[in-house]
PDB file of C-alpha atoms in Angstrom:
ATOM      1  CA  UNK A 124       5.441  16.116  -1.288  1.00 88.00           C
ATOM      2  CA  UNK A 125       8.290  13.457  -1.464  1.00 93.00           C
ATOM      3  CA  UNK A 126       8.145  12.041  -4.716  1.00 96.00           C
ATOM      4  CA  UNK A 127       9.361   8.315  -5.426  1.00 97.00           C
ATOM      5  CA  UNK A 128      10.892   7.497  -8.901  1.00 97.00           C
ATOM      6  CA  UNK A 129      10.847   3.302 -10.042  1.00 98.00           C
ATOM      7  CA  UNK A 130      13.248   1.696 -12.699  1.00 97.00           C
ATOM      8  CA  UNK A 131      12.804   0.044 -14.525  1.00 96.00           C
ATOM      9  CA  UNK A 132       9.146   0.234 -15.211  1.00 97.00           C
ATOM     10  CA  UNK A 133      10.286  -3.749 -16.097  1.00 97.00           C
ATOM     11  CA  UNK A 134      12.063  -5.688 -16.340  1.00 97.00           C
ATOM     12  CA  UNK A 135      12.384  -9.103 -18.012  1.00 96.00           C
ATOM     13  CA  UNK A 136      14.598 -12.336 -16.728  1.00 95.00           C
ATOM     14  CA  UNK A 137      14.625 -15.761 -16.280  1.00 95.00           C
ATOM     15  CA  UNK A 138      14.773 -18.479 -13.197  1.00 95.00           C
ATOM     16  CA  UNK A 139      17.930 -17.908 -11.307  1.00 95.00           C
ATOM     17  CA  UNK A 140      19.055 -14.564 -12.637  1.00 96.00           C
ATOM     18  CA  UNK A 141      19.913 -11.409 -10.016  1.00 97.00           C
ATOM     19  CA  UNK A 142      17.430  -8.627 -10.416  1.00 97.00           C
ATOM     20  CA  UNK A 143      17.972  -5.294  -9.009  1.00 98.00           C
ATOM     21  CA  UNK A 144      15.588  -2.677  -8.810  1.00 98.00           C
ATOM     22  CA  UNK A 145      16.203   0.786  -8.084  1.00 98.00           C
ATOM     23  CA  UNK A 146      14.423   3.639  -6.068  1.00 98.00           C
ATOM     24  CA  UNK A 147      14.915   7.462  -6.718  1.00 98.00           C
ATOM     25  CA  UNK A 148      13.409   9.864  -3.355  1.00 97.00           C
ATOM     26  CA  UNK A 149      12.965  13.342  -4.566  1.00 97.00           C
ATOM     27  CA  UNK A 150      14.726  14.360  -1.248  1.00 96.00           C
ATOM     28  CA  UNK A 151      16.309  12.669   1.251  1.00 97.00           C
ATOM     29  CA  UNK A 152      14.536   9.973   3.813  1.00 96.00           C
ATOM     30  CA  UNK A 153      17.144   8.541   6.132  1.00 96.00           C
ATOM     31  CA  UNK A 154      16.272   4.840   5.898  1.00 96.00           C
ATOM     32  CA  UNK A 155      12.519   5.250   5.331  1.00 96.00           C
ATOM     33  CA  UNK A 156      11.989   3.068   2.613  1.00 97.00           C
ATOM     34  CA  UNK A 157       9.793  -0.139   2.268  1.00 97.00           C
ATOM     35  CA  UNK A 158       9.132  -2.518  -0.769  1.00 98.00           C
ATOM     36  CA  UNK A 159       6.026  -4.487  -1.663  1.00 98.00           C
ATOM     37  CA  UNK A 160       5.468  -7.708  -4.084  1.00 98.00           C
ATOM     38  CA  UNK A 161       1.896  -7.489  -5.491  1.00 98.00           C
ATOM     39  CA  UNK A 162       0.882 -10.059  -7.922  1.00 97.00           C
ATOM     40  CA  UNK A 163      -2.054  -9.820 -10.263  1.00 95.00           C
ATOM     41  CA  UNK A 164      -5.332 -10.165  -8.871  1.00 94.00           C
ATOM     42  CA  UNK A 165      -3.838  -9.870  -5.263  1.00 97.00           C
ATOM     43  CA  UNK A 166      -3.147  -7.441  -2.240  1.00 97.00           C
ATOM     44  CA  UNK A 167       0.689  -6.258  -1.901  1.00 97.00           C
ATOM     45  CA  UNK A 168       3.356  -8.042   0.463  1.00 97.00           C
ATOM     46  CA  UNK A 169       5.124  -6.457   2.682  1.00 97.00           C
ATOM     47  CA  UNK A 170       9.261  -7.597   1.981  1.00 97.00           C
ATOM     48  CA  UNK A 171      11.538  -5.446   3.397  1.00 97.00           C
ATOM     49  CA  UNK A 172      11.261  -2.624   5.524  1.00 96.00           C
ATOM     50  CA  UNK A 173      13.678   0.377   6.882  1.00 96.00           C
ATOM     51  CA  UNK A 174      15.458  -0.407   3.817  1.00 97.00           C
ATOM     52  CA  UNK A 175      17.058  -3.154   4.139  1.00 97.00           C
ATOM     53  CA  UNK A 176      15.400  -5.347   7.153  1.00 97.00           C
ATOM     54  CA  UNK A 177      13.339  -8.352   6.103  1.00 97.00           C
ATOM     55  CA  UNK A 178       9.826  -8.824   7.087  1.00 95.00           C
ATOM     56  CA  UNK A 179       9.730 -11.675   8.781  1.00 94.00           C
ATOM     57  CA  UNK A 180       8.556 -14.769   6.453  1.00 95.00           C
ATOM     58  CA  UNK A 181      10.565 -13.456   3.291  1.00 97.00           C
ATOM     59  CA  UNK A 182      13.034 -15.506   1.605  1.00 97.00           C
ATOM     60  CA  UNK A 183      16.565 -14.711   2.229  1.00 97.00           C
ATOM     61  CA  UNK A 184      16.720 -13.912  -1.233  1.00 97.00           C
ATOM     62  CA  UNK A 185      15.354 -10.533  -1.173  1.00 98.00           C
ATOM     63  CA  UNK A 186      17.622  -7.697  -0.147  1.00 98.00           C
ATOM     64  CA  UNK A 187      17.297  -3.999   0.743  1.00 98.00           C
ATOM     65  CA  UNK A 188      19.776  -1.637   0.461  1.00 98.00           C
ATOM     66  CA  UNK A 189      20.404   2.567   0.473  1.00 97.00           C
ATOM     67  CA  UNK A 190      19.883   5.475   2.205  1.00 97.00           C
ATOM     68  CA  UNK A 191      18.895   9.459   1.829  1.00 97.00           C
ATOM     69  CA  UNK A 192      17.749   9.095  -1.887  1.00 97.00           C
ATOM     70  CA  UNK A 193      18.579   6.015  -3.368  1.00 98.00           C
ATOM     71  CA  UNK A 194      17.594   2.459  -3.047  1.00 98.00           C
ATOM     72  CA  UNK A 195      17.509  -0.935  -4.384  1.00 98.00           C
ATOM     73  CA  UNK A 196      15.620  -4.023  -3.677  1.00 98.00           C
ATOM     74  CA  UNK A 197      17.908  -6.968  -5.111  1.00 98.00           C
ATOM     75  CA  UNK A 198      16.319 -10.266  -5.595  1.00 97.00           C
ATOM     76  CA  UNK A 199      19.452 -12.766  -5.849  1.00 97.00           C
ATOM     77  CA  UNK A 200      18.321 -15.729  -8.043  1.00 96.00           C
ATOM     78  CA  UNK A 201      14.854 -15.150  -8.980  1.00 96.00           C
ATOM     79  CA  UNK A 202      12.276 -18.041  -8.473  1.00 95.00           C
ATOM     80  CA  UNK A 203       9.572 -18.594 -10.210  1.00 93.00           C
ATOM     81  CA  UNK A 204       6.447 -17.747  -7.569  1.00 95.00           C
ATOM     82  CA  UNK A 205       8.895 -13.716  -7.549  1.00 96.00           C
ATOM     83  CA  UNK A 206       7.378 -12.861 -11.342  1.00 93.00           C
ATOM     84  CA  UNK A 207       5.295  -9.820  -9.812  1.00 97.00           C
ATOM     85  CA  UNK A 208       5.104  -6.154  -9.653  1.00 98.00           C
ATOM     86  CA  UNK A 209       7.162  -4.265  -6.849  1.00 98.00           C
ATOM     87  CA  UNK A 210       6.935  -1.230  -5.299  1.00 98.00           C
ATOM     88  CA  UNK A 211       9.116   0.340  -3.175  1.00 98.00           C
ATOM     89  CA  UNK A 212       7.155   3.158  -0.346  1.00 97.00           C
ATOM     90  CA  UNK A 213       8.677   6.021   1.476  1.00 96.00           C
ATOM     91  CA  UNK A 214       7.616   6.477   4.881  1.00 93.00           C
ATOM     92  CA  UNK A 215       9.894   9.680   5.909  1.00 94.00           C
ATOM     93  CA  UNK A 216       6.729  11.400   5.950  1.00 92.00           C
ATOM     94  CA  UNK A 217       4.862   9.311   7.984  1.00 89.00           C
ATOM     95  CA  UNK A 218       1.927   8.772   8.116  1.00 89.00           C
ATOM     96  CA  UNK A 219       1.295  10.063   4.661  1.00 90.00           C
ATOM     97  CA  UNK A 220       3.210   7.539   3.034  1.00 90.00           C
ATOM     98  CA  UNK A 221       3.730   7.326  -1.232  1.00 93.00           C
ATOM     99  CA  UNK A 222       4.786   4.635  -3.419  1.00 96.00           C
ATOM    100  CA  UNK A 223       6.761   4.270  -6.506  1.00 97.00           C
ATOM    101  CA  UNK A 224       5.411   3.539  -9.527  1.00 97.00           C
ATOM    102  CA  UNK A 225       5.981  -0.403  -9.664  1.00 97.00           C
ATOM    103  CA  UNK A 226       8.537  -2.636 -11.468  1.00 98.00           C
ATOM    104  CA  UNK A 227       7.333  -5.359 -13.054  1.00 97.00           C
ATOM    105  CA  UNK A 228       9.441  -8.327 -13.064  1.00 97.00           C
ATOM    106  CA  UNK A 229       8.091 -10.739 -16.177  1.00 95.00           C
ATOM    107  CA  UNK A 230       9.291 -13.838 -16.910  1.00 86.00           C
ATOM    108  CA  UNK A 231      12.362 -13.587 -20.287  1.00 85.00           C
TER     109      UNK A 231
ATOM    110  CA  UNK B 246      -4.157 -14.736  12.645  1.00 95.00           C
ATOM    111  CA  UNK B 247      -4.650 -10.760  11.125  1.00 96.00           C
ATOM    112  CA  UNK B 248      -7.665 -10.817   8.823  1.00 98.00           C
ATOM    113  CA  UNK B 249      -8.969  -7.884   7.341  1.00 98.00           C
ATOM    114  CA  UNK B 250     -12.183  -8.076   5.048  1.00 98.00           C
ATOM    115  CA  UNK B 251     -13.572  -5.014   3.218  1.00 98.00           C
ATOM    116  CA  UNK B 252     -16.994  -4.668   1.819  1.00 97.00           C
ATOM    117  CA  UNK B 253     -19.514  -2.221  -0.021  1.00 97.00           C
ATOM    118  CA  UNK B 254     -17.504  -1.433  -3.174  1.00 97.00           C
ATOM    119  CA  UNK B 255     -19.809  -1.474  -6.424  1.00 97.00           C
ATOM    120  CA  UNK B 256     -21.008   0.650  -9.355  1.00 97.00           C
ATOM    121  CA  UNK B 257     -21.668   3.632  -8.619  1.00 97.00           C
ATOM    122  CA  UNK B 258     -22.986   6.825 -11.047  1.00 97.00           C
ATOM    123  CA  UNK B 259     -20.332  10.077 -10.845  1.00 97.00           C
ATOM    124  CA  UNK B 260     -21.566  12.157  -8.562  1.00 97.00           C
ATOM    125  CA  UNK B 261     -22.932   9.506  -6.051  1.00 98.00           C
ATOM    126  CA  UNK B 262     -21.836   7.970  -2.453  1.00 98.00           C
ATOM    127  CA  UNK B 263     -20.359   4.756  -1.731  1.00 98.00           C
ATOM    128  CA  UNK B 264     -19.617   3.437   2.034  1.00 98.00           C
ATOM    129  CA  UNK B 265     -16.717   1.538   2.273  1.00 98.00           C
ATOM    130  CA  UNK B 266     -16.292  -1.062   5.345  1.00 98.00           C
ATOM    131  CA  UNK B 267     -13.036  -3.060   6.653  1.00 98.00           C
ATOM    132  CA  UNK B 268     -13.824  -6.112   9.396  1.00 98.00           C
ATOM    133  CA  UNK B 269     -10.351  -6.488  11.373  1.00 98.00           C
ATOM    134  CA  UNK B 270     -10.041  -9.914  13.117  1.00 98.00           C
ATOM    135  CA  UNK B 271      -7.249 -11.519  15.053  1.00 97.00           C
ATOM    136  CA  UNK B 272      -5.317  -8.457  16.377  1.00 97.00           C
ATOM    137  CA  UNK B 273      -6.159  -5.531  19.203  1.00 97.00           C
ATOM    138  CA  UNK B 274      -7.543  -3.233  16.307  1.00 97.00           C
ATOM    139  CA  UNK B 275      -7.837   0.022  18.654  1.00 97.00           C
ATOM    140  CA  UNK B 276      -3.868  -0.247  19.201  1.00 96.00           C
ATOM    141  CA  UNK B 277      -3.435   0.298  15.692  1.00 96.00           C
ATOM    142  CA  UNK B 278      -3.201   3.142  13.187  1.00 96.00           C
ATOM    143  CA  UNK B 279      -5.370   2.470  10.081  1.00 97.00           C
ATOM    144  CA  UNK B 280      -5.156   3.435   6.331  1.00 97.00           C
ATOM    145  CA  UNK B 281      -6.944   3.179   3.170  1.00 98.00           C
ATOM    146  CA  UNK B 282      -4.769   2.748  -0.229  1.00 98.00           C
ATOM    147  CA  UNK B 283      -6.419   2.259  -3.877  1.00 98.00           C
ATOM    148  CA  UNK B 284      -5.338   0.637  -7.260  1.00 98.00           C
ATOM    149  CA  UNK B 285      -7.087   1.823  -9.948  1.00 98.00           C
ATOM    150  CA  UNK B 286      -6.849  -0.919 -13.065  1.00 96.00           C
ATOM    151  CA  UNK B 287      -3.788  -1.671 -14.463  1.00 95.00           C
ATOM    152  CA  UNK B 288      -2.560   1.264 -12.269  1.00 96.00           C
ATOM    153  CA  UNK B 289       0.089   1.636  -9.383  1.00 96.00           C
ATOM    154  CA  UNK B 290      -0.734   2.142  -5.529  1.00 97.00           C
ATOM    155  CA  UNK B 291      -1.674   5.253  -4.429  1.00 97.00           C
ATOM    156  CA  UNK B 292      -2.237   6.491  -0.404  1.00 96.00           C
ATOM    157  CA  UNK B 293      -5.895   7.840   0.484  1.00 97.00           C
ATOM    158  CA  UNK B 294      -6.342   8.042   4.209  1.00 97.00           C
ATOM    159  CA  UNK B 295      -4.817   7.696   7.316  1.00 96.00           C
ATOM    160  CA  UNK B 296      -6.803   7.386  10.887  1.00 97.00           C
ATOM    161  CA  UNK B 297      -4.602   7.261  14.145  1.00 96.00           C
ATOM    162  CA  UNK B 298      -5.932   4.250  16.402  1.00 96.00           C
ATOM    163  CA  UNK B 299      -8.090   6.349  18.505  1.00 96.00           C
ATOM    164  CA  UNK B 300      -9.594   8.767  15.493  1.00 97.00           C
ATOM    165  CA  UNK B 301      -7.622  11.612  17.093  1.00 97.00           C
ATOM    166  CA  UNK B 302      -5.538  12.137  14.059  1.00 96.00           C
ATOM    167  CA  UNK B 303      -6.895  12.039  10.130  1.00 97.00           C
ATOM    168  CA  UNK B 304      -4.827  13.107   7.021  1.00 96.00           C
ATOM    169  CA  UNK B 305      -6.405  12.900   3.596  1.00 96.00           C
ATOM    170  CA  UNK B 306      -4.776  13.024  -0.023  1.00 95.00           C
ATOM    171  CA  UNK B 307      -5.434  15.919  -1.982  1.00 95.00           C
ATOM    172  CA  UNK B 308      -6.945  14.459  -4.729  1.00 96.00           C
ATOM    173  CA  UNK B 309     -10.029  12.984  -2.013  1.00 98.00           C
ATOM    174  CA  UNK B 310      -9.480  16.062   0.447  1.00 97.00           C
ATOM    175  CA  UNK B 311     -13.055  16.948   1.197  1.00 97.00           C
ATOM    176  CA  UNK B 312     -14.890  14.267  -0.343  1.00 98.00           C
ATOM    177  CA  UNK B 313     -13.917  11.169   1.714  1.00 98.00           C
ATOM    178  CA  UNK B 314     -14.259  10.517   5.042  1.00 98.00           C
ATOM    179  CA  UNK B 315     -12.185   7.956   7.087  1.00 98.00           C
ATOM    180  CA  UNK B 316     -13.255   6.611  10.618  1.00 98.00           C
ATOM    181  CA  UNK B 317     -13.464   3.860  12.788  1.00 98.00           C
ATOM    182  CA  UNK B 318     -15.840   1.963  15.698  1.00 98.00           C
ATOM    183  CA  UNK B 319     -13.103   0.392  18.036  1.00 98.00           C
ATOM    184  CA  UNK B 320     -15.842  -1.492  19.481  1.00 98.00           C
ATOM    185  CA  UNK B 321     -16.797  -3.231  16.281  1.00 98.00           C
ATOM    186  CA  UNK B 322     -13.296  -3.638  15.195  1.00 98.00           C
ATOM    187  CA  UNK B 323     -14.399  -1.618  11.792  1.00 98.00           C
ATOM    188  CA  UNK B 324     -12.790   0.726   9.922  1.00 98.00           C
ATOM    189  CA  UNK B 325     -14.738   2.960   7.057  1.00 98.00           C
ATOM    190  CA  UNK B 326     -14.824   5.112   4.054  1.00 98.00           C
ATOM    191  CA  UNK B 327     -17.341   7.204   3.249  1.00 98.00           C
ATOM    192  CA  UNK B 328     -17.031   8.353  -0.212  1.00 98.00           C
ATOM    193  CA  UNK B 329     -19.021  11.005  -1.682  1.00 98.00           C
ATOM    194  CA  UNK B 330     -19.148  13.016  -4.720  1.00 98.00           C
ATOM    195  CA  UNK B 331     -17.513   9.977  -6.728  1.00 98.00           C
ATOM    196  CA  UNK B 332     -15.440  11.008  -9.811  1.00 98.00           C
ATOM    197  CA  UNK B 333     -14.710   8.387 -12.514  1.00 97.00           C
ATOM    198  CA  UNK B 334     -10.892   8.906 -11.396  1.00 97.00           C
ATOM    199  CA  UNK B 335     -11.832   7.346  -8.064  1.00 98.00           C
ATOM    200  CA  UNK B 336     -12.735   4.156  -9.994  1.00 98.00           C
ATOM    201  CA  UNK B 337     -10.276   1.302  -7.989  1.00 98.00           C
ATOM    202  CA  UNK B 338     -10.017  -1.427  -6.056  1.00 98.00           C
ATOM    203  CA  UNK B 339      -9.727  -0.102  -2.310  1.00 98.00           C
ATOM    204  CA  UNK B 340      -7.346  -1.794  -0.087  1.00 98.00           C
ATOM    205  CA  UNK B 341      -7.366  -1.394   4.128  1.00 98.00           C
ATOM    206  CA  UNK B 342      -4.368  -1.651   5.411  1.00 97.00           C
ATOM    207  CA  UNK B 343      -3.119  -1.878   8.973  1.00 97.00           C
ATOM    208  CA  UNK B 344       0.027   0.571   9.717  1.00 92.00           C
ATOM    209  CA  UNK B 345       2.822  -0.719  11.774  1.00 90.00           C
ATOM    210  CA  UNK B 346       3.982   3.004  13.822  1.00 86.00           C
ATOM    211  CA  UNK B 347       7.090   1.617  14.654  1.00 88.00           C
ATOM    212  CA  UNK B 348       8.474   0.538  11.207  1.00 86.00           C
ATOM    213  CA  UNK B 349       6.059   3.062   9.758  1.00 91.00           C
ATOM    214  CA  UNK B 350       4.354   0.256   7.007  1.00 93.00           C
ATOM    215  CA  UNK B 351       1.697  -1.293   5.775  1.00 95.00           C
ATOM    216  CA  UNK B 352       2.337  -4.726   7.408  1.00 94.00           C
ATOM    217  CA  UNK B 353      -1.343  -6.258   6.674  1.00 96.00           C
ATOM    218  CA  UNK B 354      -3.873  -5.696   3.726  1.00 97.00           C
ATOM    219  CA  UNK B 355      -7.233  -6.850   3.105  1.00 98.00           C
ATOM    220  CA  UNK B 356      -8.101  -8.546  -0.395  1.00 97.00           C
ATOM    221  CA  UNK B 357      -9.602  -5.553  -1.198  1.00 97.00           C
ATOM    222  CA  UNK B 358     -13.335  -4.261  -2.885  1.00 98.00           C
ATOM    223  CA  UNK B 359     -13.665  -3.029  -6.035  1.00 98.00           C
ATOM    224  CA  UNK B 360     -15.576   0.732  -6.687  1.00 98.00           C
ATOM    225  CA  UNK B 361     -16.303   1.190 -10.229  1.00 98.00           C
ATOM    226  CA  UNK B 362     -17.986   4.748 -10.936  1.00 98.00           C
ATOM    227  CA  UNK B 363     -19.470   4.842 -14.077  1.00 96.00           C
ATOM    228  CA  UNK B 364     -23.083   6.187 -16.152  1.00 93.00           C
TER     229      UNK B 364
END
């Protein structure tokens, strides 16, 4: 089983700052990597998928990047509605696809 | 617009059943693959079930292998979990979520139901 590492497990910053978030594949997955927003109470958001192409609907913002094993998701001056928990999904082997396990983003 | 509503989470006594039920609205729900993905509380997501969009293909996670049951009534636009021989691990909320092949995500979710199993 492919095995997806988060970090940080959070992450603390304020209105306007660059946040970067990083996922670890325990083996390689070509571009097979999605990320999710989920905030409390509420079912996740798709952002960015194939690692780096934007779901249509998300801010500009948000960013994917990386390939075989390691990814980020860059948010490039964080807003206020983007204090949430992300989590980034592999989907090399498709269809049994895992997640990370989140990054919360809280406000500093 | 893509709506999906699931029903028939509870409480539920360890060892018991629970059927879990997904109404899809506002796409062509027997063109898509369908999955079911859980939260327990204050925990991260984790991948239950997978049904291709005409039943022909099922995958399971280990940890529900044999106890679950995913399927689906094209006709009704449904999508279902039958859960059986409930553990208090399987306490979560239980999402459905509709699987784009192509980009190989989970590109819609319901608001999900809430199974609690507990003496």
């Amino acid at each position: 089983d492919i095995q997806m590492t988060q970090s940080p497990s959070s992450v603390s910053a304020s209105v306007g700052d660059r946040v970067t978030i990083t996922c670890r594949a325990s083996q390689g997955i070509s571009s097979w990597l999605a990320w999710y927003q989920q905030k409390p109470g509420k079912a996740p958001k798709l952002l960015i998928y194939a690692a780096s192409s934007l779901q249509s609907g998300v801010p500009s913002r948000f960013s994917g990047s990386g390939s075989g094993t390691d990814f980020t998701l860059t948010i490039s001056s964080l807003q206020p509605e983007d204090f949430a928990t992300y989590y980034c999904q592999q989907a090399n082997s498709f269809p049994l696809l895992t997640f990370g396990g989140g990054t919360k983003v809280e406000i500093k | 617009e893509v709506q999906l509503v699931e029903s028939g989470g509870g409480l539920v006594q360890p060892g018991g059943s629970l059927r879990l039920s997904c109404a899809a609205s506002g796409f062509t729900f027997s063109s898509y693959s369908m999955n079911w993905v859980r939260q327990a509380p204050g925990k991260g997501l984790e991948w239950v079930s997978y049904i291709s969009s005409s039943s022909s293909t099922i995958y399971y996670a280990d940890s529900v292998k044999g106890r679950f049951t995913i399927s689906r009534d094209n006709a009704k636009n449904s999508l279902y979990l039958q859960m059986n021989s409930l553990r208090d691990e399987d306490t979560a909320v239980y999402y459905c979520a509709r699987v784009e092949s192509a980009a190989r995500t989970f590109d819609y979710w319901g608001q999900g139901t809430l199974v609690t199993v507990s003496s």
